[in-house]
């Protein structure tokens, strides 16, 4: 009994490690663990259940991420697997790990302002350029290359960049 | 005949879910019609992004309707296999895109309503509805901001953009009353604390819209007569044409997949 429980805990950890390493197809430097998209792993009657949550309602990456999780687990010899989508609690950029924020910046995307949310939505945004660090930046377009990003430009180094919107 | 039309056994909750899902799907489809035709690249992206948010919200609501109806139907069955009379969306969202001003005014009217509505729905005693609302509310906040900024820019722009924005306001105004309409079924859901009363949001909506219109230097229409019928399936001629485009593939090739 306790051996079985131990096995199941070990399996859970292994699933979390393998599934969590799956990357966002739109932002390949971020894993779904970094993003906070991977919500739960459960072993139910020998079946592995992985719960993920969408960043945006219409995020087209969700189907892709679910497929990638199944493939990654199959490759690791783990199965059978069910990937389900959960909506509550609603995903927020606050769940993004520090490591995730650093990786985003290094990739050239300004990470979401901490503690932003609605205040940042209507107040004065101040976003630091991921290239040169200058805070003299301006929004070019509120909707960018994907649902989760807006398009900005740095007034100091003149580079355009994506900003991961507060959510 | 998988392509044949379906008739949904509508309980008040199923009817409610389909109406709200239809609003989001039809407006999302309208925005998608701008693809390749937007006035500038940034708007191309913005319109497609907002459309994607709306279609995502519709998917969540249809999926939940499928669970509640428990007749084995998925989101696609509701979207592709109901006839025009089975659709319960607002007349506002099915109105043709018109020019860019009309699209932005329509977006402002709807977003300024649905944004506080989702916020109110987050307090629903139904956990799934509350979760869908919590997700959608973050998206609608961006839609209000974007459409408001454009209406201000157009109203306060050139004489031509001002004229067109005012025409859009006047032309779409009569479709706004329907947003606050409820029937007996929805009122029973309101009484049970499952959904908020849209009438309670009328003042908030009017205040948001009036503020934007004033800042744009435009005039808020005063006519009180309002169009209705969308909620009970009596649509303008535009919805049938839209659905023939939206549903064609699944009707002609039932069950077709990518």
PDB file of N, CA and C in Angstrom, chain B residues 53-153:
ATOM      1  N   UNK B  53     -10.424  36.321 -29.153  1.00  0.00           N
ATOM      2  CA  UNK B  53     -10.906  36.320 -27.757  1.00  0.00           C
ATOM      3  C   UNK B  53     -12.388  35.936 -27.718  1.00  0.00           C
ATOM      4  N   UNK B  54     -13.165  36.574 -28.597  1.00  0.00           N
ATOM      5  CA  UNK B  54     -14.616  36.351 -28.593  1.00  0.00           C
ATOM      6  C   UNK B  54     -14.955  34.904 -28.964  1.00  0.00           C
ATOM      7  N   UNK B  55     -14.270  34.373 -29.968  1.00  0.00           N
ATOM      8  CA  UNK B  55     -14.549  32.994 -30.370  1.00  0.00           C
ATOM      9  C   UNK B  55     -14.131  32.034 -29.261  1.00  0.00           C
ATOM     10  N   UNK B  56     -13.059  32.373 -28.552  1.00  0.00           N
ATOM     11  CA  UNK B  56     -12.644  31.556 -27.408  1.00  0.00           C
ATOM     12  C   UNK B  56     -13.702  31.556 -26.311  1.00  0.00           C
ATOM     13  N   UNK B  57     -14.286  32.734 -26.059  1.00  0.00           N
ATOM     14  CA  UNK B  57     -15.350  32.822 -25.048  1.00  0.00           C
ATOM     15  C   UNK B  57     -16.555  32.002 -25.490  1.00  0.00           C
ATOM     16  N   UNK B  58     -16.891  32.093 -26.783  1.00  0.00           N
ATOM     17  CA  UNK B  58     -18.022  31.325 -27.321  1.00  0.00           C
ATOM     18  C   UNK B  58     -17.774  29.831 -27.127  1.00  0.00           C
ATOM     19  N   UNK B  59     -16.558  29.385 -27.379  1.00  0.00           N
ATOM     20  CA  UNK B  59     -16.243  27.952 -27.252  1.00  0.00           C
ATOM     21  C   UNK B  59     -16.486  27.471 -25.827  1.00  0.00           C
ATOM     22  N   UNK B  60     -16.036  28.260 -24.842  1.00  0.00           N
ATOM     23  CA  UNK B  60     -16.236  27.862 -23.438  1.00  0.00           C
ATOM     24  C   UNK B  60     -17.721  27.757 -23.110  1.00  0.00           C
ATOM     25  N   UNK B  61     -18.499  28.742 -23.588  1.00  0.00           N
ATOM     26  CA  UNK B  61     -19.932  28.756 -23.284  1.00  0.00           C
ATOM     27  C   UNK B  61     -20.673  27.618 -23.990  1.00  0.00           C
ATOM     28  N   UNK B  62     -20.339  27.361 -25.259  1.00  0.00           N
ATOM     29  CA  UNK B  62     -20.984  26.246 -25.985  1.00  0.00           C
ATOM     30  C   UNK B  62     -20.624  24.909 -25.335  1.00  0.00           C
ATOM     31  N   UNK B  63     -19.369  24.770 -24.949  1.00  0.00           N
ATOM     32  CA  UNK B  63     -18.941  23.510 -24.331  1.00  0.00           C
ATOM     33  C   UNK B  63     -19.731  23.272 -23.046  1.00  0.00           C
ATOM     34  N   UNK B  64     -19.910  24.347 -22.275  1.00  0.00           N
ATOM     35  CA  UNK B  64     -20.674  24.206 -21.037  1.00  0.00           C
ATOM     36  C   UNK B  64     -22.144  23.916 -21.347  1.00  0.00           C
ATOM     37  N   UNK B  65     -22.690  24.544 -22.391  1.00  0.00           N
ATOM     38  CA  UNK B  65     -24.075  24.269 -22.789  1.00  0.00           C
ATOM     39  C   UNK B  65     -24.223  22.779 -23.117  1.00  0.00           C
ATOM     40  N   UNK B  66     -23.197  22.222 -23.758  1.00  0.00           N
ATOM     41  CA  UNK B  66     -23.221  20.796 -24.099  1.00  0.00           C
ATOM     42  C   UNK B  66     -23.277  19.929 -22.857  1.00  0.00           C
ATOM     43  N   UNK B  67     -22.530  20.320 -21.831  1.00  0.00           N
ATOM     44  CA  UNK B  67     -22.550  19.559 -20.569  1.00  0.00           C
ATOM     45  C   UNK B  67     -23.917  19.665 -19.900  1.00  0.00           C
ATOM     46  N   UNK B  68     -24.479  20.871 -19.905  1.00  0.00           N
ATOM     47  CA  UNK B  68     -25.765  21.079 -19.231  1.00  0.00           C
ATOM     48  C   UNK B  68     -26.893  20.386 -19.993  1.00  0.00           C
ATOM     49  N   UNK B  69     -26.887  20.500 -21.327  1.00  0.00           N
ATOM     50  CA  UNK B  69     -27.949  19.867 -22.111  1.00  0.00           C
ATOM     51  C   UNK B  69     -27.850  18.343 -22.015  1.00  0.00           C
ATOM     52  N   UNK B  70     -26.599  17.842 -21.911  1.00  0.00           N
ATOM     53  CA  UNK B  70     -26.334  16.405 -21.765  1.00  0.00           C
ATOM     54  C   UNK B  70     -26.986  15.578 -22.869  1.00  0.00           C
ATOM     55  N   UNK B  71     -26.887  16.091 -24.104  1.00  0.00           N
ATOM     56  CA  UNK B  71     -27.418  15.345 -25.242  1.00  0.00           C
ATOM     57  C   UNK B  71     -26.267  14.916 -26.152  1.00  0.00           C
ATOM     58  N   UNK B  72     -25.057  14.970 -25.589  1.00  0.00           N
ATOM     59  CA  UNK B  72     -23.888  14.525 -26.347  1.00  0.00           C
ATOM     60  C   UNK B  72     -23.427  15.501 -27.421  1.00  0.00           C
ATOM     61  N   UNK B  73     -23.780  16.792 -27.274  1.00  0.00           N
ATOM     62  CA  UNK B  73     -23.369  17.762 -28.293  1.00  0.00           C
ATOM     63  C   UNK B  73     -22.142  18.535 -27.857  1.00  0.00           C
ATOM     64  N   UNK B  74     -21.268  18.817 -28.813  1.00  0.00           N
ATOM     65  CA  UNK B  74     -20.085  19.613 -28.490  1.00  0.00           C
ATOM     66  C   UNK B  74     -20.273  21.027 -29.045  1.00  0.00           C
ATOM     67  N   UNK B  75     -19.247  21.852 -28.836  1.00  0.00           N
ATOM     68  CA  UNK B  75     -19.298  23.252 -29.267  1.00  0.00           C
ATOM     69  C   UNK B  75     -19.622  23.371 -30.765  1.00  0.00           C
ATOM     70  N   UNK B  76     -19.038  22.483 -31.569  1.00  0.00           N
ATOM     71  CA  UNK B  76     -19.227  22.577 -33.012  1.00  0.00           C
ATOM     72  C   UNK B  76     -20.681  22.320 -33.420  1.00  0.00           C
ATOM     73  N   UNK B  77     -21.344  21.401 -32.721  1.00  0.00           N
ATOM     74  CA  UNK B  77     -22.743  21.107 -33.064  1.00  0.00           C
ATOM     75  C   UNK B  77     -23.596  22.367 -32.927  1.00  0.00           C
ATOM     76  N   UNK B  78     -23.401  23.114 -31.839  1.00  0.00           N
ATOM     77  CA  UNK B  78     -24.191  24.334 -31.632  1.00  0.00           C
ATOM     78  C   UNK B  78     -23.837  25.413 -32.659  1.00  0.00           C
ATOM     79  N   UNK B  79     -22.552  25.545 -32.953  1.00  0.00           N
ATOM     80  CA  UNK B  79     -22.131  26.609 -33.866  1.00  0.00           C
ATOM     81  C   UNK B  79     -22.514  26.305 -35.314  1.00  0.00           C
ATOM     82  N   UNK B  80     -22.365  25.066 -35.720  1.00  0.00           N
ATOM     83  CA  UNK B  80     -22.506  24.758 -37.145  1.00  0.00           C
ATOM     84  C   UNK B  80     -23.859  24.175 -37.538  1.00  0.00           C
ATOM     85  N   UNK B  81     -24.589  23.622 -36.590  1.00  0.00           N
ATOM     86  CA  UNK B  81     -25.773  22.870 -36.983  1.00  0.00           C
ATOM     87  C   UNK B  81     -27.096  23.479 -36.525  1.00  0.00           C
ATOM     88  N   UNK B  82     -27.079  24.705 -36.022  1.00  0.00           N
ATOM     89  CA  UNK B  82     -28.358  25.351 -35.710  1.00  0.00           C
ATOM     90  C   UNK B  82     -28.723  26.310 -36.837  1.00  0.00           C
ATOM     91  N   UNK B  83     -29.994  26.355 -37.167  1.00  0.00           N
ATOM     92  CA  UNK B  83     -30.459  27.284 -38.197  1.00  0.00           C
ATOM     93  C   UNK B  83     -30.569  28.684 -37.619  1.00  0.00           C
ATOM     94  N   UNK B  84     -30.760  29.633 -38.515  1.00  0.00           N
ATOM     95  CA  UNK B  84     -30.766  31.036 -38.117  1.00  0.00           C
ATOM     96  C   UNK B  84     -31.793  31.320 -37.008  1.00  0.00           C
ATOM     97  N   UNK B  85     -32.970  30.672 -37.072  1.00  0.00           N
ATOM     98  CA  UNK B  85     -33.976  30.937 -36.044  1.00  0.00           C
ATOM     99  C   UNK B  85     -33.587  30.364 -34.679  1.00  0.00           C
ATOM    100  N   UNK B  86     -32.649  29.439 -34.685  1.00  0.00           N
ATOM    101  CA  UNK B  86     -32.179  28.859 -33.421  1.00  0.00           C
ATOM    102  C   UNK B  86     -31.125  29.718 -32.736  1.00  0.00           C
ATOM    103  N   UNK B  87     -30.610  30.710 -33.459  1.00  0.00           N
ATOM    104  CA  UNK B  87     -29.595  31.607 -32.884  1.00  0.00           C
ATOM    105  C   UNK B  87     -30.254  32.684 -32.035  1.00  0.00           C
ATOM    106  N   UNK B  88     -29.681  32.969 -30.877  1.00  0.00           N
ATOM    107  CA  UNK B  88     -30.282  33.937 -29.962  1.00  0.00           C
ATOM    108  C   UNK B  88     -29.412  35.140 -29.685  1.00  0.00           C
ATOM    109  N   UNK B  89     -28.511  35.463 -30.631  1.00  0.00           N
ATOM    110  CA  UNK B  89     -27.611  36.606 -30.397  1.00  0.00           C
ATOM    111  C   UNK B  89     -28.333  37.939 -30.564  1.00  0.00           C
ATOM    112  N   UNK B  90     -27.706  38.965 -30.041  1.00  0.00           N
ATOM    113  CA  UNK B  90     -28.191  40.340 -30.178  1.00  0.00           C
ATOM    114  C   UNK B  90     -28.150  40.759 -31.639  1.00  0.00           C
ATOM    115  N   UNK B  91     -29.137  41.556 -32.044  1.00  0.00           N
ATOM    116  CA  UNK B  91     -29.134  42.089 -33.410  1.00  0.00           C
ATOM    117  C   UNK B  91     -27.882  42.953 -33.633  1.00  0.00           C
ATOM    118  N   UNK B  92     -27.435  43.604 -32.578  1.00  0.00           N
ATOM    119  CA  UNK B  92     -26.266  44.487 -32.682  1.00  0.00           C
ATOM    120  C   UNK B  92     -25.059  43.776 -33.293  1.00  0.00           C
ATOM    121  N   UNK B  93     -24.767  42.574 -32.788  1.00  0.00           N
ATOM    122  CA  UNK B  93     -23.514  41.923 -33.192  1.00  0.00           C
ATOM    123  C   UNK B  93     -23.560  41.341 -34.597  1.00  0.00           C
ATOM    124  N   UNK B  94     -24.770  41.141 -35.150  1.00  0.00           N
ATOM    125  CA  UNK B  94     -24.854  40.585 -36.505  1.00  0.00           C
ATOM    126  C   UNK B  94     -24.846  41.676 -37.574  1.00  0.00           C
ATOM    127  N   UNK B  95     -24.927  42.948 -37.150  1.00  0.00           N
ATOM    128  CA  UNK B  95     -24.940  44.032 -38.135  1.00  0.00           C
ATOM    129  C   UNK B  95     -23.635  44.010 -38.942  1.00  0.00           C
ATOM    130  N   UNK B  96     -23.746  44.279 -40.228  1.00  0.00           N
ATOM    131  CA  UNK B  96     -22.545  44.225 -41.075  1.00  0.00           C
ATOM    132  C   UNK B  96     -21.466  45.185 -40.572  1.00  0.00           C
ATOM    133  N   UNK B  97     -20.231  44.887 -40.931  1.00  0.00           N
ATOM    134  CA  UNK B  97     -19.112  45.681 -40.450  1.00  0.00           C
ATOM    135  C   UNK B  97     -19.187  47.146 -40.847  1.00  0.00           C
ATOM    136  N   UNK B  98     -19.772  47.426 -42.028  1.00  0.00           N
ATOM    137  CA  UNK B  98     -19.822  48.811 -42.496  1.00  0.00           C
ATOM    138  C   UNK B  98     -18.409  49.342 -42.675  1.00  0.00           C
ATOM    139  N   UNK B  99     -18.200  50.614 -42.330  1.00  0.00           N
ATOM    140  CA  UNK B  99     -16.831  51.131 -42.397  1.00  0.00           C
ATOM    141  C   UNK B  99     -16.159  50.923 -41.041  1.00  0.00           C
ATOM    142  N   UNK B 100     -14.931  51.360 -40.918  1.00  0.00           N
ATOM    143  CA  UNK B 100     -14.172  51.120 -39.689  1.00  0.00           C
ATOM    144  C   UNK B 100     -14.846  51.796 -38.489  1.00  0.00           C
ATOM    145  N   UNK B 101     -15.459  52.952 -38.726  1.00  0.00           N
ATOM    146  CA  UNK B 101     -16.149  53.664 -37.637  1.00  0.00           C
ATOM    147  C   UNK B 101     -17.310  52.823 -37.120  1.00  0.00           C
ATOM    148  N   UNK B 102     -18.081  52.228 -38.035  1.00  0.00           N
ATOM    149  CA  UNK B 102     -19.228  51.416 -37.614  1.00  0.00           C
ATOM    150  C   UNK B 102     -18.753  50.210 -36.809  1.00  0.00           C
ATOM    151  N   UNK B 103     -17.659  49.594 -37.253  1.00  0.00           N
ATOM    152  CA  UNK B 103     -17.126  48.437 -36.521  1.00  0.00           C
ATOM    153  C   UNK B 103     -16.682  48.837 -35.114  1.00  0.00           C
ATOM    154  N   UNK B 104     -16.048  49.997 -34.997  1.00  0.00           N
ATOM    155  CA  UNK B 104     -15.552  50.423 -33.680  1.00  0.00           C
ATOM    156  C   UNK B 104     -16.690  50.879 -32.762  1.00  0.00           C
ATOM    157  N   UNK B 105     -17.706  51.506 -33.300  1.00  0.00           N
ATOM    158  CA  UNK B 105     -18.850  51.912 -32.475  1.00  0.00           C
ATOM    159  C   UNK B 105     -19.602  50.665 -31.996  1.00  0.00           C
ATOM    160  N   UNK B 106     -19.811  49.703 -32.896  1.00  0.00           N
ATOM    161  CA  UNK B 106     -20.472  48.449 -32.514  1.00  0.00           C
ATOM    162  C   UNK B 106     -19.672  47.764 -31.402  1.00  0.00           C
ATOM    163  N   UNK B 107     -18.335  47.778 -31.552  1.00  0.00           N
ATOM    164  CA  UNK B 107     -17.467  47.144 -30.555  1.00  0.00           C
ATOM    165  C   UNK B 107     -17.554  47.866 -29.208  1.00  0.00           C
ATOM    166  N   UNK B 108     -17.614  49.193 -29.267  1.00  0.00           N
ATOM    167  CA  UNK B 108     -17.714  49.971 -28.034  1.00  0.00           C
ATOM    168  C   UNK B 108     -19.043  49.689 -27.329  1.00  0.00           C
ATOM    169  N   UNK B 109     -20.142  49.720 -28.091  1.00  0.00           N
ATOM    170  CA  UNK B 109     -21.455  49.460 -27.493  1.00  0.00           C
ATOM    171  C   UNK B 109     -21.465  48.107 -26.785  1.00  0.00           C
ATOM    172  N   UNK B 110     -20.967  47.082 -27.467  1.00  0.00           N
ATOM    173  CA  UNK B 110     -20.998  45.737 -26.892  1.00  0.00           C
ATOM    174  C   UNK B 110     -19.997  45.606 -25.740  1.00  0.00           C
ATOM    175  N   UNK B 111     -18.767  46.044 -25.955  1.00  0.00           N
ATOM    176  CA  UNK B 111     -17.716  45.848 -24.938  1.00  0.00           C
ATOM    177  C   UNK B 111     -18.012  46.614 -23.653  1.00  0.00           C
ATOM    178  N   UNK B 112     -18.552  47.835 -23.790  1.00  0.00           N
ATOM    179  CA  UNK B 112     -18.843  48.642 -22.596  1.00  0.00           C
ATOM    180  C   UNK B 112     -19.956  48.002 -21.769  1.00  0.00           C
ATOM    181  N   UNK B 113     -20.749  47.135 -22.419  1.00  0.00           N
ATOM    182  CA  UNK B 113     -21.765  46.397 -21.677  1.00  0.00           C
ATOM    183  C   UNK B 113     -21.188  45.097 -21.109  1.00  0.00           C
ATOM    184  N   UNK B 114     -20.535  44.325 -21.968  1.00  0.00           N
ATOM    185  CA  UNK B 114     -20.153  42.969 -21.571  1.00  0.00           C
ATOM    186  C   UNK B 114     -19.017  42.978 -20.530  1.00  0.00           C
ATOM    187  N   UNK B 115     -18.209  44.028 -20.530  1.00  0.00           N
ATOM    188  CA  UNK B 115     -17.096  44.077 -19.576  1.00  0.00           C
ATOM    189  C   UNK B 115     -17.596  44.111 -18.120  1.00  0.00           C
ATOM    190  N   UNK B 116     -18.469  45.070 -17.755  1.00  0.00           N
ATOM    191  CA  UNK B 116     -19.026  44.991 -16.394  1.00  0.00           C
ATOM    192  C   UNK B 116     -19.938  43.778 -16.190  1.00  0.00           C
ATOM    193  N   UNK B 117     -20.547  43.300 -17.282  1.00  0.00           N
ATOM    194  CA  UNK B 117     -21.413  42.116 -17.163  1.00  0.00           C
ATOM    195  C   UNK B 117     -20.599  40.897 -16.744  1.00  0.00           C
ATOM    196  N   UNK B 118     -19.459  40.672 -17.400  1.00  0.00           N
ATOM    197  CA  UNK B 118     -18.602  39.534 -17.009  1.00  0.00           C
ATOM    198  C   UNK B 118     -18.167  39.682 -15.557  1.00  0.00           C
ATOM    199  N   UNK B 119     -17.848  40.918 -15.178  1.00  0.00           N
ATOM    200  CA  UNK B 119     -17.407  41.151 -13.792  1.00  0.00           C
ATOM    201  C   UNK B 119     -18.504  40.767 -12.813  1.00  0.00           C
ATOM    202  N   UNK B 120     -19.743  41.113 -13.168  1.00  0.00           N
ATOM    203  CA  UNK B 120     -20.863  40.756 -12.289  1.00  0.00           C
ATOM    204  C   UNK B 120     -21.070  39.238 -12.285  1.00  0.00           C
ATOM    205  N   UNK B 121     -20.872  38.608 -13.431  1.00  0.00           N
ATOM    206  CA  UNK B 121     -21.083  37.162 -13.545  1.00  0.00           C
ATOM    207  C   UNK B 121     -20.021  36.365 -12.772  1.00  0.00           C
ATOM    208  N   UNK B 122     -18.898  37.009 -12.479  1.00  0.00           N
ATOM    209  CA  UNK B 122     -17.855  36.332 -11.690  1.00  0.00           C
ATOM    210  C   UNK B 122     -18.380  35.954 -10.310  1.00  0.00           C
ATOM    211  N   UNK B 123     -19.454  36.623  -9.866  1.00  0.00           N
ATOM    212  CA  UNK B 123     -20.043  36.315  -8.565  1.00  0.00           C
ATOM    213  C   UNK B 123     -21.127  35.249  -8.658  1.00  0.00           C
ATOM    214  N   UNK B 124     -21.244  34.593  -9.812  1.00  0.00           N
ATOM    215  CA  UNK B 124     -22.285  33.588 -10.000  1.00  0.00           C
ATOM    216  C   UNK B 124     -22.152  32.431  -9.020  1.00  0.00           C
ATOM    217  N   UNK B 125     -23.302  31.856  -8.634  1.00  0.00           N
ATOM    218  CA  UNK B 125     -23.266  30.677  -7.761  1.00  0.00           C
ATOM    219  C   UNK B 125     -22.898  29.432  -8.568  1.00  0.00           C
ATOM    220  N   UNK B 126     -22.858  29.577  -9.894  1.00  0.00           N
ATOM    221  CA  UNK B 126     -22.453  28.482 -10.764  1.00  0.00           C
ATOM    222  C   UNK B 126     -20.940  28.622 -11.016  1.00  0.00           C
ATOM    223  N   UNK B 127     -20.153  27.656 -10.520  1.00  0.00           N
ATOM    224  CA  UNK B 127     -18.696  27.781 -10.560  1.00  0.00           C
ATOM    225  C   UNK B 127     -18.147  27.838 -11.984  1.00  0.00           C
ATOM    226  N   UNK B 128     -18.745  27.100 -12.907  1.00  0.00           N
ATOM    227  CA  UNK B 128     -18.250  27.102 -14.290  1.00  0.00           C
ATOM    228  C   UNK B 128     -18.488  28.460 -14.936  1.00  0.00           C
ATOM    229  N   UNK B 129     -19.687  29.003 -14.740  1.00  0.00           N
ATOM    230  CA  UNK B 129     -19.981  30.326 -15.290  1.00  0.00           C
ATOM    231  C   UNK B 129     -19.049  31.384 -14.710  1.00  0.00           C
ATOM    232  N   UNK B 130     -18.815  31.305 -13.415  1.00  0.00           N
ATOM    233  CA  UNK B 130     -17.931  32.278 -12.759  1.00  0.00           C
ATOM    234  C   UNK B 130     -16.521  32.195 -13.345  1.00  0.00           C
ATOM    235  N   UNK B 131     -16.074  30.970 -13.640  1.00  0.00           N
ATOM    236  CA  UNK B 131     -14.727  30.781 -14.199  1.00  0.00           C
ATOM    237  C   UNK B 131     -14.638  31.313 -15.623  1.00  0.00           C
ATOM    238  N   UNK B 132     -15.662  31.060 -16.426  1.00  0.00           N
ATOM    239  CA  UNK B 132     -15.668  31.573 -17.809  1.00  0.00           C
ATOM    240  C   UNK B 132     -15.647  33.100 -17.769  1.00  0.00           C
ATOM    241  N   UNK B 133     -16.436  33.678 -16.862  1.00  0.00           N
ATOM    242  CA  UNK B 133     -16.511  35.139 -16.752  1.00  0.00           C
ATOM    243  C   UNK B 133     -15.178  35.740 -16.316  1.00  0.00           C
ATOM    244  N   UNK B 134     -14.502  35.071 -15.380  1.00  0.00           N
ATOM    245  CA  UNK B 134     -13.222  35.591 -14.874  1.00  0.00           C
ATOM    246  C   UNK B 134     -12.189  35.657 -15.990  1.00  0.00           C
ATOM    247  N   UNK B 135     -12.260  34.699 -16.885  1.00  0.00           N
ATOM    248  CA  UNK B 135     -11.336  34.650 -18.024  1.00  0.00           C
ATOM    249  C   UNK B 135     -11.700  35.752 -19.026  1.00  0.00           C
ATOM    250  N   UNK B 136     -12.983  35.813 -19.358  1.00  0.00           N
ATOM    251  CA  UNK B 136     -13.452  36.731 -20.399  1.00  0.00           C
ATOM    252  C   UNK B 136     -13.302  38.194 -19.985  1.00  0.00           C
ATOM    253  N   UNK B 137     -13.444  38.449 -18.710  1.00  0.00           N
ATOM    254  CA  UNK B 137     -13.413  39.827 -18.212  1.00  0.00           C
ATOM    255  C   UNK B 137     -12.057  40.484 -18.454  1.00  0.00           C
ATOM    256  N   UNK B 138     -11.000  39.686 -18.384  1.00  0.00           N
ATOM    257  CA  UNK B 138      -9.663  40.254 -18.628  1.00  0.00           C
ATOM    258  C   UNK B 138      -9.520  40.659 -20.082  1.00  0.00           C
ATOM    259  N   UNK B 139     -10.209  39.925 -20.956  1.00  0.00           N
ATOM    260  CA  UNK B 139     -10.124  40.202 -22.388  1.00  0.00           C
ATOM    261  C   UNK B 139     -10.997  41.392 -22.779  1.00  0.00           C
ATOM    262  N   UNK B 140     -12.221  41.421 -22.236  1.00  0.00           N
ATOM    263  CA  UNK B 140     -13.143  42.496 -22.616  1.00  0.00           C
ATOM    264  C   UNK B 140     -12.608  43.861 -22.176  1.00  0.00           C
ATOM    265  N   UNK B 141     -11.839  43.883 -21.100  1.00  0.00           N
ATOM    266  CA  UNK B 141     -11.275  45.156 -20.622  1.00  0.00           C
ATOM    267  C   UNK B 141     -10.403  45.788 -21.714  1.00  0.00           C
ATOM    268  N   UNK B 142      -9.650  44.951 -22.428  1.00  0.00           N
ATOM    269  CA  UNK B 142      -8.824  45.468 -23.530  1.00  0.00           C
ATOM    270  C   UNK B 142      -9.690  45.924 -24.704  1.00  0.00           C
ATOM    271  N   UNK B 143     -10.814  45.243 -24.910  1.00  0.00           N
ATOM    272  CA  UNK B 143     -11.677  45.596 -26.038  1.00  0.00           C
ATOM    273  C   UNK B 143     -12.355  46.954 -25.808  1.00  0.00           C
ATOM    274  N   UNK B 144     -12.756  47.214 -24.573  1.00  0.00           N
ATOM    275  CA  UNK B 144     -13.366  48.512 -24.260  1.00  0.00           C
ATOM    276  C   UNK B 144     -12.352  49.612 -24.512  1.00  0.00           C
ATOM    277  N   UNK B 145     -11.166  49.394 -23.995  1.00  0.00           N
ATOM    278  CA  UNK B 145     -10.133  50.418 -24.113  1.00  0.00           C
ATOM    279  C   UNK B 145      -9.819  50.705 -25.582  1.00  0.00           C
ATOM    280  N   UNK B 146      -9.669  49.635 -26.360  1.00  0.00           N
ATOM    281  CA  UNK B 146      -9.293  49.807 -27.756  1.00  0.00           C
ATOM    282  C   UNK B 146     -10.385  50.510 -28.564  1.00  0.00           C
ATOM    283  N   UNK B 147     -11.627  50.039 -28.406  1.00  0.00           N
ATOM    284  CA  UNK B 147     -12.701  50.646 -29.203  1.00  0.00           C
ATOM    285  C   UNK B 147     -12.968  52.076 -28.749  1.00  0.00           C
ATOM    286  N   UNK B 148     -12.847  52.335 -27.455  1.00  0.00           N
ATOM    287  CA  UNK B 148     -13.057  53.699 -26.951  1.00  0.00           C
ATOM    288  C   UNK B 148     -12.014  54.649 -27.536  1.00  0.00           C
ATOM    289  N   UNK B 149     -10.765  54.213 -27.552  1.00  0.00           N
ATOM    290  CA  UNK B 149      -9.700  55.074 -28.098  1.00  0.00           C
ATOM    291  C   UNK B 149      -9.960  55.414 -29.557  1.00  0.00           C
ATOM    292  N   UNK B 150     -10.480  54.425 -30.306  1.00  0.00           N
ATOM    293  CA  UNK B 150     -10.747  54.678 -31.729  1.00  0.00           C
ATOM    294  C   UNK B 150     -11.939  55.597 -31.942  1.00  0.00           C
ATOM    295  N   UNK B 151     -12.982  55.402 -31.156  1.00  0.00           N
ATOM    296  CA  UNK B 151     -14.157  56.268 -31.325  1.00  0.00           C
ATOM    297  C   UNK B 151     -13.762  57.716 -31.013  1.00  0.00           C
ATOM    298  N   UNK B 152     -12.920  57.898 -29.997  1.00  0.00           N
ATOM    299  CA  UNK B 152     -12.451  59.247 -29.658  1.00  0.00           C
ATOM    300  C   UNK B 152     -11.607  59.815 -30.806  1.00  0.00           C
ATOM    301  N   UNK B 153     -10.715  59.003 -31.323  1.00  0.00           N
ATOM    302  CA  UNK B 153      -9.838  59.466 -32.396  1.00  0.00           C
ATOM    303  C   UNK B 153     -10.637  59.815 -33.665  1.00  0.00           C
TER     304      UNK B 153
END
